[in-house]
Short mmCIF file of C-alpha atoms in Angstrom, two decimals:
data_model
loop_
_atom_site.label_atom_id
_atom_site.label_comp_id
_atom_site.label_asym_id
_atom_site.label_seq_id
_atom_site.Cartn_x
_atom_site.Cartn_y
_atom_site.Cartn_z
CA UNK A 1 15.33 243.24 -65.17
CA UNK A 2 15.92 246.13 -63.74
CA UNK A 3 12.21 247.07 -64.57
CA UNK A 4 11.75 243.72 -62.09
CA UNK A 5 14.37 244.43 -60.02
CA UNK A 6 12.66 247.94 -58.81
CA UNK A 7 9.43 246.51 -59.04
CA UNK A 8 10.23 243.81 -56.38
CA UNK A 9 12.60 246.43 -53.91
CA UNK A 10 9.09 248.67 -54.13
CA UNK A 11 6.67 245.73 -53.56
CA UNK A 12 8.80 244.30 -50.41
CA UNK A 13 8.49 248.01 -48.86
CA UNK A 14 4.50 247.75 -49.48
CA UNK A 15 4.80 244.46 -46.98
CA UNK A 16 4.40 243.99 -43.57
CA UNK A 17 5.11 240.83 -41.46
CA UNK A 18 2.03 239.50 -39.13
CA UNK A 19 3.68 237.45 -36.57
CA UNK A 20 0.59 235.32 -33.62
CA UNK A 21 -2.03 234.63 -36.77
CA UNK A 22 -4.02 231.67 -35.20
CA UNK A 23 -2.93 228.45 -37.15
CA UNK A 24 -5.32 225.55 -38.15
CA UNK A 25 -8.71 227.07 -36.32
CA UNK A 26 -10.14 228.28 -40.24
CA UNK A 27 -9.74 227.27 -43.41
CA UNK A 28 -6.36 229.13 -45.22
CA UNK A 29 -8.91 230.90 -47.74
CA UNK A 30 -11.08 231.64 -44.73
CA UNK A 31 -7.84 233.19 -42.64
CA UNK A 32 -6.94 235.17 -45.92
CA UNK A 33 -10.19 236.92 -46.36
CA UNK A 34 -10.13 237.81 -42.44
CA UNK A 35 -6.55 239.60 -42.46
CA UNK A 36 -7.55 241.05 -45.73
CA UNK A 37 -10.33 242.31 -44.19
CA UNK A 38 -8.70 243.29 -40.55
CA UNK A 39 -5.84 245.50 -42.36
CA UNK A 40 -8.34 247.18 -44.75
CA UNK A 41 -10.26 248.94 -41.35
CA UNK A 42 -9.37 252.41 -41.25
CA UNK A 43 -9.91 251.74 -37.13
CA UNK A 44 -6.60 249.86 -37.71
CA UNK A 45 -5.13 252.34 -39.78
CA UNK A 46 -5.24 250.57 -42.73
CA UNK A 47 -5.51 250.83 -46.80
CA UNK A 48 -5.47 249.37 -49.85
CA UNK A 49 -4.58 245.03 -49.46
CA UNK A 50 -2.75 244.62 -53.00
CA UNK A 51 -1.68 240.70 -51.77
CA UNK A 52 -2.30 238.55 -48.65
CA UNK A 53 0.42 235.67 -48.28
CA UNK A 54 -0.82 232.59 -45.73
CA UNK A 55 -0.11 230.40 -44.57
CA UNK A 56 3.71 230.70 -45.23
CA UNK A 57 6.57 228.20 -44.04
CA UNK A 58 6.65 229.79 -40.50
CA UNK A 59 3.23 228.47 -38.53
CA UNK A 60 1.41 231.64 -37.86
CA UNK A 61 2.87 234.14 -39.56
CA UNK A 62 1.76 236.01 -42.85
CA UNK A 63 2.45 238.94 -45.52
CA UNK A 64 0.28 241.60 -46.28
CA UNK A 65 1.48 244.04 -49.04
CA UNK A 66 -0.41 246.99 -49.58
CA UNK A 67 -1.60 249.08 -52.67
CA UNK A 68 0.30 252.14 -50.84
CA UNK A 69 3.63 252.17 -49.74
CA UNK A 70 2.47 254.85 -47.18
CA UNK A 71 -0.46 252.79 -45.54
CA UNK A 72 2.75 250.48 -44.11
CA UNK A 73 4.09 253.38 -41.98
CA UNK A 74 0.48 254.04 -40.57
CA UNK A 75 -0.38 250.43 -39.35
CA UNK A 76 3.41 250.27 -38.06
CA UNK A 77 1.75 253.35 -35.45
CA UNK A 78 -1.00 252.00 -34.69
CA UNK A 79 0.26 251.03 -30.80
CA UNK A 80 -1.98 246.89 -30.77
CA UNK A 81 -3.51 244.87 -33.84
CA UNK A 82 -6.55 242.49 -32.14
CA UNK A 83 -7.73 240.48 -35.10
CA UNK A 84 -11.34 240.33 -34.30
CA UNK A 85 -14.49 238.93 -36.25
CA UNK A 86 -17.36 236.41 -35.57
CA UNK A 87 -15.89 233.19 -37.48
CA UNK A 88 -13.03 233.88 -34.61
CA UNK A 89 -14.57 232.68 -31.04
CA UNK A 90 -11.89 235.45 -29.90
CA UNK A 91 -9.80 237.83 -30.31
CA UNK A 92 -5.82 237.53 -31.27
CA UNK A 93 -3.23 239.63 -30.81
CA UNK A 94 -1.12 240.45 -34.18
CA UNK A 95 2.53 241.43 -33.35
CA UNK A 96 3.00 243.36 -36.92
CA UNK A 97 6.73 244.51 -38.44
CA UNK A 98 8.32 245.72 -41.46
CA UNK A 99 9.11 242.75 -43.92
CA UNK A 100 13.03 243.80 -43.88
CA UNK A 101 13.20 243.92 -39.75
CA UNK A 102 13.27 240.20 -39.27
CA UNK A 103 16.91 239.61 -40.17
CA UNK A 104 18.94 236.62 -38.70
CA UNK A 105 16.87 235.81 -35.05
CA UNK A 106 17.61 233.04 -33.55
CA UNK A 107 21.65 233.89 -32.41
CA UNK A 108 22.12 232.91 -28.76
CA UNK A 109 25.15 234.09 -26.87
CA UNK A 110 26.57 233.50 -23.03
CA UNK A 111 27.79 236.43 -20.91
CA UNK A 112 29.93 236.31 -18.38
CA UNK A 113 29.00 238.92 -16.15
CA UNK A 114 30.89 237.42 -13.07
CA UNK A 115 33.62 240.52 -14.51
CA UNK A 116 31.24 243.18 -12.60
CA UNK A 117 30.69 241.79 -9.44
CA UNK A 118 32.44 244.12 -7.67
CA UNK A 119 31.38 246.79 -9.11
CA UNK A 120 27.40 246.57 -9.47
CA UNK A 121 24.98 244.10 -8.28
CA UNK A 122 24.31 242.05 -10.87
CA UNK A 123 20.12 241.90 -11.29
CA UNK A 124 21.02 245.27 -11.53
CA UNK A 125 22.90 245.61 -13.94
CA UNK A 126 21.13 242.95 -16.30
CA UNK A 127 17.74 244.72 -15.86
CA UNK A 128 19.81 247.96 -17.30
CA UNK A 129 20.43 245.26 -20.14
CA UNK A 130 16.54 244.37 -20.42
CA UNK A 131 15.21 247.86 -20.75
CA UNK A 132 17.97 249.09 -22.92
CA UNK A 133 17.59 245.98 -24.93
CA UNK A 134 14.01 245.36 -25.40
CA UNK A 135 14.51 243.43 -28.83
CA UNK A 136 16.28 240.75 -26.74
CA UNK A 137 15.44 237.49 -24.64
CA UNK A 138 17.30 237.23 -21.41
CA UNK A 139 17.48 233.61 -19.91
CA UNK A 140 17.90 233.25 -15.39
CA UNK A 141 21.07 234.87 -14.21
CA UNK A 142 23.47 231.66 -13.64
CA UNK A 143 25.39 231.32 -9.64
CA UNK A 144 28.43 231.57 -12.14
CA UNK A 145 27.43 234.91 -12.85
CA UNK A 146 26.89 233.56 -16.84
CA UNK A 147 23.00 234.24 -18.85
CA UNK A 148 22.37 233.37 -22.48
CA UNK A 149 20.39 236.25 -24.31
CA UNK A 150 18.88 235.78 -27.91
CA UNK A 151 18.08 237.66 -30.43
CA UNK A 152 19.20 239.18 -34.21
CA UNK A 153 23.14 239.47 -34.61
CA UNK A 154 22.76 242.72 -34.58
CA UNK A 155 21.01 243.52 -31.52
CA UNK A 156 23.44 241.02 -29.76
CA UNK A 157 26.61 243.61 -31.10
CA UNK A 158 24.67 246.05 -30.13
CA UNK A 159 24.39 244.51 -26.40
CA UNK A 160 28.01 243.77 -26.41
CA UNK A 161 29.30 247.39 -27.15
CA UNK A 162 27.24 248.49 -24.62
CA UNK A 163 29.31 246.30 -22.40
CA UNK A 164 32.24 247.26 -23.54
CA UNK A 165 31.63 250.78 -22.69
CA UNK A 166 30.95 249.88 -18.91
CA UNK A 167 34.24 247.58 -19.03
CA UNK A 168 35.59 250.60 -19.94
CA UNK A 169 34.57 252.46 -17.22
CA UNK A 170 35.45 250.69 -15.65
CA UNK A 171 39.09 250.58 -16.07
CA UNK A 172 39.13 254.11 -16.21
CA UNK A 173 37.87 255.05 -13.42
CA UNK A 174 40.96 252.08 -12.21
CA UNK A 175 43.25 253.68 -13.64
CA UNK A 176 42.16 257.40 -11.73
CA UNK A 177 42.23 255.39 -8.76
CA UNK A 178 45.78 253.70 -9.15
CA UNK A 179 46.88 257.28 -10.04
CA UNK A 180 46.69 258.59 -6.95
CA UNK A 181 46.76 255.83 -4.33
CA UNK A 182 49.82 254.17 -6.66
CA UNK A 183 48.23 250.94 -4.33
CA UNK A 184 46.43 249.12 -5.85
CA UNK A 185 47.72 245.68 -7.74
CA UNK A 186 48.19 244.40 -11.15
CA UNK A 187 45.85 241.99 -11.27
CA UNK A 188 43.39 243.70 -9.64
CA UNK A 189 43.46 246.27 -12.53
CA UNK A 190 43.80 243.15 -14.97
CA UNK A 191 40.39 241.76 -13.46
CA UNK A 192 38.56 244.93 -15.03
CA UNK A 193 39.97 245.08 -18.84
CA UNK A 194 38.26 244.09 -21.66
CA UNK A 195 39.63 244.67 -25.26
CA UNK A 196 37.60 248.47 -25.86
CA UNK A 197 37.72 248.08 -29.56
CA UNK A 198 34.29 249.06 -30.82
CA UNK A 199 34.57 246.42 -33.66
CA UNK A 200 34.02 242.45 -33.66
CA UNK A 201 37.60 241.92 -33.45
CA UNK A 202 40.46 240.61 -31.32
CA UNK A 203 43.72 241.64 -31.78
CA UNK A 204 46.98 239.91 -30.02
CA UNK A 205 49.48 241.68 -28.51
CA UNK A 206 52.23 241.58 -31.10
CA UNK A 207 49.62 242.55 -34.28
CA UNK A 208 50.32 239.69 -36.30
CA UNK A 209 46.84 238.28 -35.70
CA UNK A 210 43.14 239.13 -35.58
CA UNK A 211 40.02 237.43 -34.98
CA UNK A 212 36.03 238.14 -37.05
CA UNK A 213 33.38 237.30 -35.19
CA UNK A 214 30.45 236.89 -38.11
CA UNK A 215 26.95 235.24 -38.20
CA UNK A 216 27.46 232.21 -39.78
CA UNK A 217 24.70 232.44 -42.40
CA UNK A 218 26.79 235.89 -43.73
CA UNK A 219 30.07 234.05 -43.60
CA UNK A 220 28.18 231.02 -45.74
CA UNK A 221 27.15 234.19 -48.19
CA UNK A 222 30.35 235.74 -48.31
CA UNK A 223 32.17 232.60 -49.18
CA UNK A 224 30.00 231.81 -51.77
CA UNK A 225 29.15 234.60 -53.90
CA UNK A 226 32.22 236.85 -52.92
CA UNK A 227 35.06 234.54 -52.82
CA UNK A 228 37.60 237.19 -53.66
CA UNK A 229 37.25 238.44 -49.86
CA UNK A 230 39.31 235.38 -48.44
CA UNK A 231 42.04 234.64 -51.11
CA UNK A 232 45.07 236.39 -50.13
CA UNK A 233 48.71 235.88 -50.96
CA UNK A 234 50.81 233.34 -49.33
CA UNK A 235 51.76 235.92 -46.55
CA UNK A 236 48.31 235.18 -44.76
CA UNK A 237 46.38 232.44 -43.71
CA UNK A 238 42.74 232.13 -43.13
CA UNK A 239 41.01 229.87 -41.06
CA UNK A 240 37.31 229.42 -39.46
CA UNK A 241 35.44 228.01 -36.80
CA UNK A 242 32.39 227.40 -37.18
CA UNK A 243 29.90 227.28 -33.45
CA UNK A 244 26.16 227.30 -33.86
CA UNK A 245 25.05 230.89 -35.49
CA UNK A 246 28.59 232.26 -34.88
CA UNK A 247 31.98 231.38 -36.77
CA UNK A 248 35.29 233.03 -35.92
CA UNK A 249 37.51 234.17 -38.74
CA UNK A 250 41.13 234.00 -38.00
CA UNK A 251 43.22 235.84 -40.33
CA UNK A 252 47.35 235.57 -39.09
CA UNK A 253 51.00 236.03 -40.44
CA UNK A 254 52.45 233.03 -42.73
CA UNK A 255 55.64 234.15 -42.76
CA UNK A 256 58.44 237.30 -42.14
CA UNK A 257 57.39 238.40 -46.08
CA UNK A 258 54.07 239.75 -44.70
CA UNK A 259 53.68 242.37 -41.58
CA UNK A 260 50.74 243.59 -39.12
CA UNK A 261 49.67 246.21 -41.47
CA UNK A 262 48.96 243.23 -44.06
CA UNK A 263 46.60 241.26 -41.69
CA UNK A 264 45.05 244.38 -40.16
CA UNK A 265 43.85 245.37 -44.12
CA UNK A 266 42.44 241.73 -45.40
CA UNK A 267 40.50 241.44 -41.37
CA UNK A 268 39.11 245.81 -42.29
CA UNK A 269 38.18 243.81 -45.53
CA UNK A 270 36.01 240.91 -43.89
CA UNK A 271 34.24 243.69 -41.59
CA UNK A 272 33.01 246.12 -44.20
CA UNK A 273 31.78 243.01 -46.02
CA UNK A 274 30.02 241.87 -43.24
CA UNK A 275 28.77 245.63 -42.16
CA UNK A 276 26.84 246.04 -45.13
CA UNK A 277 25.20 242.20 -46.14
CA UNK A 278 23.82 243.00 -42.28
CA UNK A 279 21.58 245.46 -43.73
CA UNK A 280 20.93 244.10 -46.79
CA UNK A 281 20.48 240.14 -46.00
CA UNK A 282 17.28 238.49 -45.16
CA UNK A 283 16.87 234.78 -44.35
CA UNK A 284 13.83 232.07 -44.71
CA UNK A 285 13.80 228.71 -42.63
CA UNK A 286 11.54 226.37 -44.31
CA UNK A 287 11.16 223.58 -42.39
CA UNK A 288 10.55 219.88 -43.83
CA UNK A 289 7.70 217.78 -42.70
CA UNK A 290 8.93 214.61 -41.58
CA UNK A 291 5.68 212.61 -42.33
CA UNK A 292 6.46 213.27 -46.31
CA UNK A 293 8.93 210.81 -47.87
CA UNK A 294 10.76 212.94 -50.26
CA UNK A 295 9.69 215.73 -48.95
CA UNK A 296 13.77 216.89 -48.80
CA UNK A 297 14.34 215.54 -52.54
CA UNK A 298 10.76 217.34 -53.51
CA UNK A 299 12.40 220.45 -52.11
CA UNK A 300 15.54 220.24 -53.04
CA UNK A 301 14.49 219.35 -56.63
CA UNK A 302 12.90 223.09 -56.57
CA UNK A 303 15.32 225.32 -55.19
CA UNK A 304 17.68 224.27 -58.09
CA UNK A 305 14.69 225.09 -60.74
CA UNK A 306 14.74 228.50 -59.44
CA UNK A 307 18.40 229.17 -58.60
CA UNK A 308 19.26 230.14 -62.24
CA UNK A 309 16.93 233.27 -61.88
CA UNK A 310 18.02 233.86 -58.66
CA UNK A 311 21.67 234.25 -58.89
CA UNK A 312 22.06 236.27 -55.51
CA UNK A 313 20.26 233.89 -53.07
CA UNK A 314 21.99 230.95 -50.96
CA UNK A 315 20.60 227.82 -50.35
CA UNK A 316 21.72 225.83 -47.47
CA UNK A 317 20.39 222.31 -47.29
CA UNK A 318 20.36 221.11 -43.57
CA UNK A 319 18.48 217.28 -42.85
CA UNK A 320 15.19 218.83 -41.28
CA UNK A 321 15.25 222.42 -43.27
CA UNK A 322 16.56 224.37 -45.70
CA UNK A 323 17.74 228.14 -44.69
CA UNK A 324 17.36 230.31 -48.19
CA UNK A 325 19.18 234.12 -47.41
CA UNK A 326 19.62 236.80 -50.06
CA UNK A 327 18.12 240.15 -50.30
CA UNK A 328 14.63 240.77 -48.93
CA UNK A 329 12.86 241.33 -52.82
CA UNK A 330 14.63 238.61 -54.19
CA UNK A 331 14.01 236.31 -50.63
CA UNK A 332 10.17 237.20 -50.43
CA UNK A 333 9.38 236.25 -54.42
CA UNK A 334 11.83 233.01 -53.91
CA UNK A 335 10.11 230.91 -51.17
CA UNK A 336 6.35 232.67 -51.75
CA UNK A 337 7.60 230.06 -56.01
CA UNK A 338 9.32 228.27 -54.21
#
């Protein structure tokens, strides 16, 4: 088993994700052959290809596994990959990324930028965000100062930390000006004060309540495979609210037998597990084809038959799709067999 796990990890490290593959133009076998030729060519920084997985559960996406891991680094260094072949009417730009980088890429959040409007030109501040967070997609700025942002959960958390630093600098500036003039109204100071903790938690003034914001898939994985994380004594109560991609976990005192220190320790344990899982987990989404009857049942049966061989893969079934969550090597093998 150890040898098998090691082999899966090594294969994952030799695999890249190819997005932008033209879908439906040619037979799948022909497109697989074109991809293999492209990534074997020296002009594309390529090398010997062990396997090409195409088609996959995601439209326009292929997996290419090289025989040598060094070729992965070489291929990633190429500025632009153009898929060209006499069997194609034109070239198609490809996006090449590491297999393990495409993690939880569908988180959407809404930022309230109105807190900065007295100190910054919001349009300029958003342009600064875009340059700093190239992996995120920003919507239009609304008249009320709200703007939607989409990207991976870690990338959004990084943007949040950057926003907190901005808010902290405004708070410190206000405090310096107040110490000089002693005339700034208290309401003015409160307007710019935001939480300055760098973790994804919020604490009330009494210290008897902690809130941790988690990616919903991380939360499901944590509850399923590490349920003891949420098992506490009678003095602490844990509740949760799920809103799409984000789940908010609230830890608070249940009575006099508990104290703020115990609540904080539970919060820190959940946060530590969240960080570890974000660094290792990957999610694949498998959509059902509406025109095929009983497809959901067949996928469910296939998942049940594979589950014993992949004990640390979480399967979450929805009406329109299945989410498969686990570490990169296992997800790669699981989805391939499925």
